[in-house]
Coordinates of C-alpha atoms and ligand atoms in Angstrom, one line a residue:
M1 CA -28.1 22.7 -1.5
D2 CA -31.6 23.2 -3.0
F3 CA -31.8 21.6 -6.2
E4 CA -32.7 24.9 -7.6
I5 CA -28.9 25.4 -7.7
I6 CA -28.1 22.8 -9.7
A7 CA -31.6 22.9 -11.9
R8 CA -29.5 26.9 -12.2
T9 CA -26.7 25.0 -13.9
F10 CA -28.3 22.1 -15.6
D11 CA -30.7 25.1 -17.7
A12 CA -27.2 27.3 -18.3
L13 CA -25.5 23.5 -19.6
E14 CA -27.8 23.5 -21.8
K15 CA -27.0 26.9 -24.0
I16 CA -23.5 25.9 -23.8
S17 CA -21.3 24.7 -26.3
S18 CA -17.8 25.5 -25.6
R19 CA -16.2 22.2 -23.6
I20 CA -14.2 24.4 -21.2
A21 CA -17.2 26.4 -20.2
L22 CA -18.7 23.3 -19.4
T23 CA -16.0 22.9 -17.1
N24 CA -16.5 26.0 -15.0
A25 CA -20.4 25.7 -15.3
L26 CA -19.5 22.9 -13.2
V27 CA -17.0 23.6 -11.8
D28 CA -19.2 26.6 -9.3
L29 CA -21.8 24.3 -9.5
F30 CA -19.2 21.7 -7.1
K31 CA -18.2 24.7 -5.3
Q32 CA -21.4 25.2 -4.4
T33 CA -22.1 21.4 -3.0
S34 CA -20.7 20.3 0.1
K35 CA -18.7 17.1 1.5
D36 CA -21.9 15.2 2.3
E37 CA -24.1 15.7 -1.1
V38 CA -20.3 15.2 -3.9
K39 CA -21.6 12.2 -4.5
I40 CA -25.6 12.7 -5.7
V41 CA -24.7 15.6 -7.9
V42 CA -22.1 13.6 -10.0
Y43 CA -25.0 10.8 -9.8
L44 CA -27.2 12.9 -10.7
I45 CA -25.2 14.9 -14.0
Q46 CA -24.6 12.1 -14.6
G47 CA -28.2 11.1 -15.1
R48 CA -28.1 8.5 -13.3
L49 CA -29.4 7.2 -9.5
W50 CA -25.8 5.2 -9.6
P51 CA -23.7 3.7 -11.6
D52 CA -24.8 1.0 -14.1
W53 CA -22.8 -2.0 -13.2
K54 CA -25.0 -2.2 -8.9
G55 CA -27.9 -3.5 -10.9
M56 CA -29.9 -1.9 -9.6
P57 CA -33.3 -0.6 -10.7
E58 CA -32.7 2.6 -12.9
I59 CA -36.3 5.9 -12.4
G60 CA -37.1 5.1 -15.8
V61 CA -40.9 6.5 -15.6
A62 CA -43.4 6.2 -18.2
E63 CA -44.6 9.5 -19.9
K64 CA -48.0 8.3 -19.3
L65 CA -48.0 8.3 -15.2
L66 CA -46.1 11.8 -15.2
I67 CA -48.5 13.3 -16.9
K68 CA -51.1 11.9 -14.4
A69 CA -48.5 12.9 -11.6
A70 CA -48.3 16.8 -13.0
S71 CA -52.5 17.4 -13.8
I72 CA -52.6 16.0 -10.0
A73 CA -50.0 18.5 -8.7
L74 CA -50.8 21.2 -11.4
N75 CA -54.4 20.6 -10.7
V76 CA -55.0 21.2 -15.3
K77 CA -56.5 18.3 -17.3
E78 CA -54.0 15.4 -18.8
E79 CA -55.5 17.1 -21.7
Q80 CA -54.7 20.2 -21.4
I81 CA -50.4 18.8 -20.5
N82 CA -50.9 16.3 -23.9
K83 CA -51.5 19.8 -26.1
I84 CA -48.1 22.1 -24.4
Y85 CA -46.7 18.8 -24.8
K86 CA -47.1 18.8 -29.0
E87 CA -46.9 22.4 -29.1
V88 CA -43.2 22.1 -27.4
G89 CA -42.1 18.7 -28.0
D90 CA -40.6 18.1 -24.9
L91 CA -42.6 17.4 -21.7
G92 CA -40.0 19.1 -19.0
K93 CA -40.5 22.1 -20.9
A94 CA -44.1 21.7 -21.3
I95 CA -44.6 21.1 -17.7
E96 CA -42.4 23.5 -16.1
Q97 CA -44.2 26.1 -18.8
I98 CA -48.1 25.2 -17.5
K99 CA -45.7 25.6 -13.4
A100 CA -44.7 28.8 -14.4
S101 CA -48.3 30.1 -15.6
K102 CA -49.9 28.6 -12.6
D103 CA -47.3 30.1 -10.0
A104 CA -47.5 33.4 -11.1
T105 CA -51.7 33.4 -10.6
A106 CA -51.3 31.1 -7.1
G107 CA -48.5 33.9 -6.3
T108 CA -49.9 37.2 -6.4
L109 CA -52.8 35.2 -4.8
T110 CA -50.4 34.4 -2.1
S111 CA -48.5 37.9 -1.6
F112 CA -52.0 39.2 -2.4
L113 CA -52.6 37.2 1.5
G114 CA -49.6 37.3 2.9
V115 CA -49.5 33.6 3.0
Q116 CA -45.8 32.4 3.4
K117 CA -43.6 31.0 0.9
K118 CA -43.2 26.9 0.7
E119 CA -39.9 25.8 1.5
K120 CA -36.9 25.3 -0.8
L121 CA -36.4 21.7 -2.7
S122 CA -33.1 20.5 -1.4
V123 CA -30.7 18.5 -3.6
K124 CA -31.4 15.5 -0.5
K125 CA -34.5 15.6 -1.2
I126 CA -34.6 15.3 -4.8
Y127 CA -32.5 12.0 -5.0
E128 CA -34.4 10.8 -1.9
S129 CA -37.9 11.0 -3.9
F130 CA -35.7 9.6 -6.6
V131 CA -34.6 7.0 -5.5
K132 CA -38.7 6.1 -3.9
I133 CA -40.0 6.5 -7.5
A134 CA -36.9 4.1 -9.4
T135 CA -37.2 1.3 -6.4
A136 CA -40.7 1.2 -5.1
E137 CA -41.7 -2.7 -6.8
G138 CA -45.1 -4.9 -6.9
E139 CA -48.2 -4.3 -5.9
G140 CA -49.1 -0.6 -5.4
S141 CA -46.0 0.6 -6.4
R142 CA -47.9 3.1 -9.1
D143 CA -49.6 4.9 -6.6
I144 CA -46.1 5.6 -4.9
K145 CA -44.6 6.6 -7.6
L146 CA -47.7 9.0 -8.4
R147 CA -47.7 10.6 -4.5
V148 CA -43.6 10.9 -4.6
L149 CA -43.8 12.5 -8.3
A150 CA -46.8 14.8 -8.0
G151 CA -45.4 16.1 -4.3
L152 CA -42.3 16.8 -5.6
L153 CA -43.9 18.9 -9.0
K154 CA -46.2 20.6 -6.0
D155 CA -43.4 22.1 -4.8
A156 CA -41.2 22.0 -7.4
Q157 CA -40.6 26.0 -9.5
P158 CA -40.9 26.4 -13.0
I159 CA -37.6 25.4 -13.6
E160 CA -36.8 22.7 -11.5
A161 CA -39.9 20.6 -13.0
R162 CA -38.3 20.9 -15.8
F163 CA -35.7 18.4 -14.5
I164 CA -37.4 16.3 -12.4
V165 CA -39.5 15.8 -15.3
R166 CA -36.2 14.1 -17.9
F167 CA -33.9 13.2 -14.7
V168 CA -37.4 11.0 -14.5
E169 CA -38.2 10.0 -17.4
G170 CA -34.8 9.3 -18.7
R171 CA -33.4 11.7 -20.7
L172 CA -32.3 14.6 -19.0
R173 CA -30.8 16.3 -22.4
I174 CA -27.2 17.6 -20.4
N175 CA -25.1 15.7 -22.4
I176 CA -21.5 15.8 -19.8
G177 CA -19.5 13.3 -20.5
D178 CA -17.1 11.7 -17.7
A179 CA -14.0 13.5 -18.6
T180 CA -15.6 16.5 -18.1
V181 CA -17.0 15.7 -14.7
M182 CA -13.0 14.6 -13.7
D183 CA -12.3 17.9 -15.3
A184 CA -14.2 20.1 -12.5
L185 CA -13.5 18.1 -10.0
S186 CA -9.9 18.6 -10.1
I187 CA -10.0 21.8 -10.4
A188 CA -12.9 21.9 -8.3
F189 CA -11.4 20.7 -5.4
T190 CA -7.9 20.6 -5.9
G191 CA -7.5 23.8 -7.9
T192 CA -5.8 23.2 -10.5
D193 CA -6.2 20.6 -13.1
A194 CA -2.8 18.9 -12.7
N195 CA -3.9 16.4 -10.8
R196 CA -6.7 15.2 -13.1
P197 CA -4.7 12.0 -14.1
I198 CA -4.6 10.8 -10.9
I199 CA -8.8 11.3 -10.2
E200 CA -8.8 10.2 -13.9
R201 CA -7.0 6.8 -12.5
A202 CA -8.3 6.5 -9.6
Y203 CA -11.9 6.1 -11.1
N204 CA -10.4 3.4 -14.3
L205 CA -9.8 1.6 -10.6
R206 CA -13.1 2.3 -9.3
A207 CA -15.6 2.4 -11.6
D208 CA -17.6 4.8 -10.0
L209 CA -17.1 8.4 -10.1
G210 CA -20.0 9.4 -6.7
D211 CA -17.5 8.0 -5.0
I212 CA -14.0 8.8 -6.2
A213 CA -15.7 12.6 -6.0
E214 CA -16.8 11.4 -1.9
I215 CA -13.1 10.4 -1.7
L216 CA -11.4 12.9 -3.0
V217 CA -14.0 15.8 -1.0
K218 CA -13.6 14.2 2.2
D219 CA -9.8 12.6 2.0
G220 CA -7.8 14.2 -0.5
I221 CA -6.4 13.6 -4.0
N222 CA -3.5 11.8 -1.6
A223 CA -5.8 9.6 -1.0
L224 CA -6.9 9.6 -4.6
Q225 CA -3.0 9.1 -5.5
N226 CA -3.1 5.6 -3.2
I227 CA -6.5 4.2 -4.3
T228 CA -6.3 0.9 -4.5
P229 CA -9.2 -1.6 -7.0
K230 CA -11.4 -2.5 -4.3
V231 CA -14.0 -5.9 -4.3
G232 CA -17.6 -5.1 -5.9
I233 CA -16.1 -2.1 -7.5
P234 CA -15.7 -2.9 -11.3
I235 CA -13.1 -2.1 -12.8
R236 CA -12.2 0.0 -16.1
P237 CA -10.8 -3.2 -18.1
M238 CA -7.7 -2.8 -20.0
L239 CA -8.3 -3.1 -24.2
A240 CA -5.6 -4.1 -27.0
E241 CA -4.1 -2.5 -30.1
R242 CA -4.9 -4.5 -32.8
H243 CA -2.7 -5.6 -35.7
N244 CA -1.6 -8.2 -38.4
D245 CA 1.9 -8.0 -38.9
P246 CA 3.7 -10.8 -36.7
K247 CA 6.8 -9.2 -36.6
V248 CA 5.3 -5.8 -35.9
M249 CA 3.7 -7.2 -33.3
L250 CA 6.4 -8.3 -31.6
E251 CA 8.6 -5.2 -32.1
K252 CA 6.2 -3.3 -30.6
V253 CA 6.2 -5.5 -27.4
G254 CA 10.7 -5.3 -27.4
G255 CA 10.7 -8.7 -29.6
K256 CA 10.0 -11.2 -26.9
A257 CA 6.3 -11.8 -25.4
Y258 CA 3.3 -13.9 -23.7
V259 CA 1.3 -15.3 -26.7
E260 CA -2.1 -15.9 -25.8
Y261 CA -4.8 -17.9 -27.4
K262 CA -8.1 -15.1 -27.7
Y263 CA -10.9 -17.3 -26.9
D264 CA -14.0 -16.2 -28.3
G265 CA -17.0 -15.6 -25.4
E266 CA -17.5 -13.2 -23.2
R267 CA -14.5 -11.3 -21.1
A268 CA -16.2 -11.3 -17.3
Q269 CA -14.9 -9.8 -14.4
I270 CA -14.7 -12.5 -11.0
H271 CA -14.3 -10.5 -8.0
K272 CA -14.5 -12.6 -4.8
S273 CA -15.1 -12.1 -1.0
N274 CA -15.5 -15.3 0.8
D275 CA -17.8 -16.9 -0.1
E276 CA -19.8 -13.7 -2.1
I277 CA -18.6 -14.1 -6.1
T278 CA -20.0 -11.1 -8.3
I279 CA -19.3 -10.9 -12.1
F280 CA -19.0 -7.8 -13.9
S281 CA -18.8 -7.9 -18.0
R282 CA -16.8 -5.2 -20.2
R283 CA -19.2 -3.0 -19.7
L284 CA -19.6 -3.1 -16.7
E285 CA -22.7 -4.8 -16.3
N286 CA -23.7 -7.7 -13.2
I287 CA -24.0 -10.2 -14.6
T288 CA -23.3 -12.5 -12.6
H289 CA -27.4 -14.0 -12.8
Q290 CA -26.2 -15.3 -15.8
Y291 CA -24.0 -17.5 -14.3
P292 CA -24.7 -19.2 -11.7
D293 CA -21.6 -21.7 -13.1
V294 CA -19.2 -19.2 -12.8
V295 CA -20.4 -18.3 -9.9
E296 CA -19.6 -22.3 -8.2
Y297 CA -15.9 -22.6 -10.1
S298 CA -14.7 -19.3 -8.9
R299 CA -15.8 -19.9 -5.2
K300 CA -14.5 -23.4 -5.9
Y301 CA -11.2 -23.1 -7.5
I302 CA -10.3 -19.3 -6.9
K303 CA -7.8 -20.0 -3.8
A304 CA -8.0 -16.8 -1.5
N305 CA -10.2 -15.0 0.7
E306 CA -10.3 -12.0 -2.0
A307 CA -9.6 -11.8 -5.0
I308 CA -10.0 -9.9 -8.8
V309 CA -9.4 -11.7 -11.7
E310 CA -10.3 -11.2 -14.7
G311 CA -10.3 -13.7 -18.0
E312 CA -13.2 -14.9 -20.8
I313 CA -16.7 -17.2 -20.2
V314 CA -16.6 -19.8 -23.1
A315 CA -18.9 -22.1 -23.9
I316 CA -17.2 -25.7 -24.4
D317 CA -18.1 -29.0 -25.7
P318 CA -18.5 -31.4 -22.2
D319 CA -17.6 -33.9 -24.2
T320 CA -14.4 -33.3 -25.9
R321 CA -14.4 -30.4 -23.6
E322 CA -13.5 -28.2 -26.9
L323 CA -14.9 -24.8 -27.5
R324 CA -18.0 -24.2 -29.2
P325 CA -18.5 -20.8 -31.1
F326 CA -18.5 -17.6 -29.4
Q327 CA -23.0 -17.7 -31.1
I328 CA -23.8 -20.8 -29.0
L329 CA -22.7 -18.8 -25.9
M330 CA -25.2 -16.3 -27.1
T331 CA -28.2 -19.2 -27.1
R332 CA -27.5 -19.1 -23.3
K333 CA -27.4 -15.6 -22.8
R334 CA -31.0 -15.5 -25.1
K335 CA -32.7 -17.6 -23.0
H336 CA -34.1 -17.2 -19.4
D337 CA -34.0 -20.7 -18.0
I338 CA -30.3 -20.2 -16.8
T339 CA -30.5 -24.0 -15.1
K340 CA -31.7 -25.7 -18.3
M341 CA -29.3 -23.6 -20.2
M342 CA -26.6 -24.4 -18.3
K343 CA -26.2 -27.9 -18.9
E344 CA -27.2 -26.8 -22.4
V345 CA -24.4 -24.6 -22.9
P346 CA -21.7 -25.6 -20.9
V347 CA -18.9 -23.1 -20.1
S348 CA -15.8 -22.9 -18.9
V349 CA -13.6 -20.2 -17.6
F350 CA -9.9 -19.6 -19.3
L351 CA -8.5 -17.1 -17.2
F352 CA -5.7 -14.0 -18.4
D353 CA -5.3 -12.3 -15.1
A354 CA -4.9 -11.4 -11.6
I355 CA -5.6 -7.7 -10.2
Y356 CA -6.1 -7.5 -6.2
V357 CA -5.3 -10.9 -4.4
D358 CA -5.5 -11.2 -0.4
G359 CA -5.0 -7.2 0.3
K360 CA -2.0 -6.9 -2.5
D361 CA -3.0 -4.9 -5.7
L362 CA -1.2 -6.1 -8.7
T363 CA -2.3 -3.5 -11.8
N364 CA 1.2 -1.7 -11.4
F365 CA 3.2 -5.1 -11.9
P366 CA 4.3 -6.6 -14.5
L367 CA 2.6 -8.9 -16.4
P368 CA 5.1 -11.8 -15.5
E369 CA 4.4 -10.9 -12.4
R370 CA 0.2 -11.1 -11.6
R371 CA 0.7 -14.0 -13.9
K372 CA 2.7 -15.6 -11.4
Y373 CA 0.0 -15.0 -8.9
L374 CA -3.2 -16.0 -11.3
E375 CA -1.1 -19.8 -11.4
S376 CA -0.9 -19.6 -7.7
V377 CA -3.9 -17.8 -6.6
I378 CA -6.3 -20.6 -9.7
A379 CA -6.4 -24.2 -8.4
Q380 CA -7.1 -25.5 -11.8
S381 CA -9.8 -28.0 -12.9
D382 CA -11.5 -27.7 -16.9
D383 CA -14.0 -25.5 -15.7
M384 CA -12.2 -22.9 -15.0
Q385 CA -8.0 -22.4 -16.4
I386 CA -4.8 -19.8 -17.1
A387 CA -5.2 -18.7 -20.7
Q388 CA -3.3 -21.4 -23.2
Y389 CA 0.2 -18.7 -23.4
K390 CA 3.4 -19.7 -24.7
Y391 CA 6.4 -17.5 -24.3
I392 CA 7.2 -16.3 -27.9
D393 CA 10.1 -14.4 -29.5
N394 CA 9.7 -14.5 -33.4
A395 CA 6.7 -13.9 -36.0
E396 CA 6.9 -17.4 -36.8
D397 CA 6.4 -19.4 -33.4
L398 CA 4.1 -16.3 -33.4
E399 CA 2.2 -17.7 -36.3
K400 CA 1.9 -21.5 -35.9
M401 CA 0.3 -20.9 -32.6
F402 CA -2.3 -17.9 -34.6
Y403 CA -3.2 -20.9 -37.4
E404 CA -2.9 -23.1 -33.8
A405 CA -5.2 -20.9 -31.5
I406 CA -7.9 -20.6 -35.0
S407 CA -8.1 -24.5 -36.0
N408 CA -8.6 -25.1 -31.5
G409 CA -11.7 -22.7 -31.8
A410 CA -10.0 -19.4 -30.5
E411 CA -10.8 -16.1 -32.2
G412 CA -6.6 -15.9 -32.8
V413 CA -4.3 -14.8 -30.4
M414 CA -3.2 -12.3 -28.6
I415 CA 0.3 -10.4 -27.5
K416 CA 1.3 -9.6 -24.6
S417 CA 4.3 -7.0 -23.3
I418 CA 6.1 -9.1 -20.8
S419 CA 8.3 -5.9 -20.6
E420 CA 8.6 -3.4 -17.0
K421 CA 6.6 -2.1 -18.2
S422 CA 3.6 -3.8 -18.6
I423 CA 1.6 -3.3 -15.5
Y424 CA -2.6 -3.4 -16.0
Q425 CA -3.3 -0.1 -16.8
A426 CA -7.1 -0.8 -16.3
G427 CA -8.9 1.0 -18.7
N428 CA -6.6 2.4 -21.7
R429 CA -5.9 0.7 -24.8
G430 CA -2.3 0.5 -25.6
W431 CA 0.5 -1.6 -27.7
L432 CA 1.2 -4.2 -23.9
W433 CA -1.9 -6.2 -25.6
I434 CA -1.7 -6.9 -29.3
K435 CA -4.9 -8.3 -31.1
Y436 CA -4.2 -10.5 -33.7
K437 CA -7.5 -11.2 -35.4
R438 CA -7.9 -12.7 -39.2
D439 CA -8.6 -10.4 -41.7
Y440 CA -9.7 -12.8 -43.9
R441 CA -11.9 -16.1 -43.7
S442 CA -12.9 -19.1 -45.3
E443 CA -16.8 -20.0 -44.4
M444 CA -17.5 -23.4 -44.6
S445 CA -20.1 -24.0 -47.3
D446 CA -20.2 -27.6 -48.6
S447 CA -19.4 -30.7 -46.3
V448 CA -16.5 -32.7 -47.7
D449 CA -15.9 -37.0 -47.5
L450 CA -12.7 -37.8 -45.5
V451 CA -11.0 -40.6 -44.6
V452 CA -10.7 -42.0 -40.7
V453 CA -6.7 -42.3 -39.7
G454 CA -7.3 -42.5 -35.8
A455 CA -9.5 -42.5 -33.2
F456 CA -9.2 -40.8 -29.5
Y457 CA -11.1 -42.3 -26.8
G458 CA -13.6 -40.2 -24.5
K459 CA -13.9 -38.3 -21.3
G460 CA -16.6 -38.0 -19.1
K461 CA -19.0 -40.1 -19.5
R462 CA -17.8 -41.3 -23.1
A463 CA -14.9 -43.1 -21.4
G464 CA -13.5 -46.3 -22.4
K465 CA -15.2 -45.1 -25.6
L466 CA -13.8 -44.4 -28.4
S467 CA -15.5 -40.5 -29.9
T468 CA -13.3 -38.4 -30.9
I469 CA -11.6 -39.4 -34.9
L470 CA -9.0 -38.0 -37.1
V471 CA -9.7 -37.9 -40.3
A472 CA -7.3 -37.0 -43.4
G473 CA -8.3 -36.3 -46.8
Y474 CA -6.6 -38.0 -50.4
D475 CA -3.1 -36.8 -51.5
P476 CA -3.3 -39.1 -55.0
D477 CA 0.2 -38.1 -56.7
A478 CA 1.9 -39.1 -53.4
D479 CA -0.8 -41.8 -52.9
V480 CA -1.1 -41.1 -49.7
F481 CA -3.2 -39.5 -46.8
R482 CA -3.0 -36.2 -44.7
T483 CA -4.6 -35.2 -41.8
V484 CA -7.7 -32.3 -41.2
C485 CA -8.7 -32.6 -38.7
K486 CA -10.3 -34.4 -34.9
V487 CA -14.0 -34.8 -34.7
G488 CA -16.1 -35.0 -31.5
T489 CA -19.3 -33.2 -32.4
G490 CA -22.2 -34.6 -34.1
F491 CA -22.0 -38.5 -33.0
T492 CA -25.5 -39.9 -31.7
D493 CA -24.5 -41.6 -28.2
E494 CA -26.4 -44.5 -30.6
E495 CA -23.2 -43.9 -33.0
L496 CA -20.8 -43.3 -30.2
D497 CA -21.4 -47.0 -28.7
K498 CA -21.5 -48.4 -32.2
M499 CA -18.0 -46.6 -33.3
T500 CA -16.2 -48.5 -30.9
E501 CA -17.9 -52.1 -31.6
E502 CA -16.9 -51.6 -35.6
F503 CA -13.7 -49.6 -34.9
K504 CA -11.9 -52.3 -33.1
G505 CA -11.6 -54.0 -36.6
Y506 CA -9.0 -51.5 -37.9
I507 CA -7.0 -50.7 -35.5
I508 CA -3.3 -51.4 -35.8
D509 CA -0.7 -50.3 -33.0
H510 CA 1.6 -48.4 -35.0
K511 CA 1.0 -45.3 -38.0
D512 CA -0.5 -46.8 -41.8
P513 CA 2.7 -46.2 -44.1
R514 CA 0.4 -44.3 -46.2
V515 CA -1.1 -41.6 -43.7
I516 CA 1.2 -38.6 -42.7
S517 CA 0.3 -36.9 -39.4
E518 CA 2.2 -35.5 -37.0
I519 CA -0.5 -36.1 -34.2
T520 CA -0.8 -39.2 -32.2
P521 CA -4.1 -40.4 -32.1
D522 CA -4.8 -43.2 -28.7
V523 CA -4.8 -46.0 -31.8
W524 CA -4.1 -46.1 -35.5
L525 CA -6.7 -47.3 -37.7
I526 CA -6.3 -49.0 -41.5
P527 CA -7.9 -45.8 -43.6
K528 CA -11.2 -47.2 -45.2
K529 CA -13.2 -46.0 -43.8
V530 CA -15.0 -42.0 -44.3
V531 CA -16.8 -39.9 -42.9
E532 CA -19.3 -36.6 -44.8
V533 CA -18.0 -33.5 -41.6
I534 CA -18.8 -29.7 -42.2
G535 CA -17.8 -27.5 -39.9
A536 CA -18.0 -23.6 -39.5
E537 CA -15.3 -22.5 -41.3
L538 CA -11.4 -24.2 -44.5
T539 CA -8.7 -22.7 -41.9
L540 CA -4.7 -23.4 -41.1
S541 CA -3.7 -25.3 -39.0
P542 CA 0.4 -26.4 -37.9
L543 CA -0.7 -29.6 -36.3
H544 CA -2.1 -30.9 -39.6
T545 CA -0.1 -32.0 -42.9
C546 CA -3.4 -31.2 -45.4
A547 CA -1.1 -29.2 -48.5
K548 CA 1.0 -28.1 -45.8
G549 CA 3.1 -25.3 -47.3
E550 CA 0.4 -25.4 -50.6
I551 CA -0.9 -21.4 -48.3
S552 CA 1.3 -21.5 -45.9
K553 CA 4.9 -23.1 -44.3
E554 CA 4.1 -23.8 -41.5
A555 CA 0.4 -24.5 -41.4
G556 CA -1.9 -26.7 -43.1
L557 CA -5.4 -27.0 -43.9
S558 CA -7.5 -28.1 -41.5
I559 CA -11.3 -27.6 -40.3
R560 CA -12.5 -25.5 -37.6
F561 CA -15.2 -26.4 -35.4
P562 CA -16.1 -29.7 -37.3
R563 CA -19.0 -32.0 -37.5
F564 CA -20.2 -35.4 -38.2
I565 CA -22.6 -35.8 -40.4
N566 CA -22.2 -39.5 -41.9
W567 CA -20.6 -42.3 -42.2
R568 CA -20.1 -43.0 -46.2
P569 CA -19.6 -46.6 -46.9
D570 CA -20.8 -45.8 -51.2
K571 CA -17.1 -44.3 -50.5
G572 CA -13.8 -45.9 -49.9
P573 CA -10.9 -44.3 -49.2
E574 CA -9.4 -43.3 -52.5
D575 CA -12.9 -41.1 -53.3
A576 CA -12.1 -38.7 -50.1
T577 CA -11.8 -35.1 -51.4
T578 CA -8.1 -34.3 -52.0
C579 CA -6.5 -32.3 -50.4
K580 CA -5.7 -29.8 -53.7
E581 CA -9.5 -29.6 -53.8
L582 CA -9.4 -28.6 -50.1
V583 CA -7.2 -26.0 -50.9
E584 CA -9.7 -24.8 -54.6
M585 CA -12.3 -24.1 -51.9
Y586 CA -10.6 -22.7 -48.9
R587 CA -9.4 -20.4 -51.4
M588 CA -13.1 -20.1 -52.9
Q589 CA -14.3 -19.1 -49.7
L590 CA -12.0 -16.3 -48.6
K591 CA -14.0 -14.1 -47.7
Q592 CA -12.9 -9.9 -45.6
V593 CA -14.4 -10.2 -41.8
E594 CA -16.6 -7.5 -41.0
E595 CA -15.5 -6.3 -37.7
E596 CA -17.2 -8.5 -35.6
Q597 CA -19.1 -7.1 -32.2
N598 CA -18.7 -8.9 -28.6
P599 CA -21.1 -7.8 -25.3
Ligands
LIG1 P1 -11.8 -4.2 -27.3 O1 -12.5 -4.8 -26.3 O2 -10.8 -4.6 -27.9 O3 -12.7 -2.0 -27.5 P2 -14.2 -5.8 -29.1 O4 -14.5 -6.1 -27.6 O5 -14.4 -5.5 -30.4 O6 -12.2 -4.8 -28.3 P3 -11.3 -8.2 -29.2 O7 -11.0 -7.1 -30.3 O8 -12.6 -9.3 -29.8 O9 -12.7 -7.0 -29.0 O10 -10.9 -8.1 -28.4 C1 -10.1 -8.3 -26.9 C2 -10.8 -8.8 -26.1 O11 -10.9 -10.1 -26.3 C3 -11.5 -9.2 -24.4 O12 -12.1 -7.6 -24.1 C4 -11.0 -10.1 -24.4 O13 -13.1 -10.7 -23.6 C5 -11.3 -11.0 -25.5 N1 -10.6 -11.9 -25.2 C6 -10.3 -13.2 -25.0 N2 -8.8 -13.9 -25.2 C7 -8.1 -12.8 -23.8 C8 -6.9 -12.6 -23.9 N3 -5.8 -13.9 -23.1 N4 -6.5 -11.7 -22.8 C9 -7.1 -10.3 -22.9 N5 -8.6 -10.5 -23.7 C10 -9.0 -11.6 -24.1

């Protein structure tokens, strides 16, 4: 096909404002497109050379280089191009104009001399040249780009020059959405828009519209109907609706659900083909290179030759394995030295879905069945495990799990339908998944002083050492200590060494009668030592007893992401922050949560 046809279509599209007319113009274009070219025509309409997730270089040639190329091709001074560019405000149009006036002169000369007209530019030739420009790297790449571009502009007709320039600038200025392309594909190649849902579903399962178009024209609509996910091609993610009333949420999913922790990290779609691992983000970018550790875990713990599984990558505390805030994961993503950051910000993967396993497309299986596959295919470890989840059928338990999830560092919970219809709806947002996040949060601006009532032994390099403490607030009315949280972060190695020694004098083999706790630590301690603690926020937790019943029937007050600051030898246990004070702090600092943006 001649590139001229595309250029003329793009020119027409620029002037159209109705969606139907846009679709019709594309239908006409597709009807003139051969089977072998449809893929690249779709990419050109999308203004790219390949899907973004391929991680291949995009074209984006700098304006300066373009002007130079045009100056060589058209034999005009760069200043002249710049001048016209300033006047018309669009480099594509400027070069088109210059070319038109040049060609007019040359045309007269050609017909006068009887010289043969040059050959037309084909779509294939244009695409191949664009690829050359995009992939030229290293020394000499600027010259290659310049030469290829100048060659194209020399051979192009004025209208073609406009779109060549715009394309390589990365600014095509025709804004055709994927939805319109799919409509047009359906009409052009199946004669009706009734097949559009089949095309859309196929695109959701394989996010490469060029590829989908090619299958359609080469193998027909039936082939698309039977399409399955393919390892290496990302699937458009299933998305959740949001609500905040536990009763309503349960009703929406038919009264029972799997309720999962909603982890606060980065969504990861992991593709495994033997030892080859690819990780795609929520936006289907290829993020494999950012997570060499997750690549390793996937090789080790996904027990299938071929699989596509989905989960959340979360920053964790290497010593306590506790979840860390999303912001910490972001510090890792911003740095370039990945090997170093891998050590500083270790991550764990919490998997929540299996989409494809060893030749089996699981997208049409209900969630409980997909979960069975996931559980059978993952060898769970600290580094890669199934997301925490529970079968829940009443609002109280849902509320409890919600607070538990938050106090343990999650962002909330996901309520997931387990009905027969609970398929994996790729690319769709619906009520099969409902996200339950907080509307309000109580930011902690001040530290508090709490009493140590118990302790836990650590793992890994902290094995055998007491390294996490259970702390409580004071309730002067009942003269008891009610637990608030566990603290395992913020201690230096030196403090940890001392701690085990010092605590020896306080260890008792039963809970102190003045301690009210629903958690059983590895060792109980006489409530004597006071510690200064700060966290990200005050929150509710069903696991803790401080002020339980005051704000919520089910949960007490707790601290999210608590951190050790200092010992307070100057304070006795009755001088600790009281549960009442914590309630006041919670209420005073309660603020509406603004919608956060994930990466
Ligand atoms: P959305 O993805 O719904 O457009 P968003 O990008 O703002 O919205 P959130 O509101 O945080 O994201 O909610 C959805 C995200 O929650 C998912 O994309 C996923 O990354 C994350 N997530 C964490 N835990 C789970 C889980 N157990 N199941 C599904 N998603 C989870």
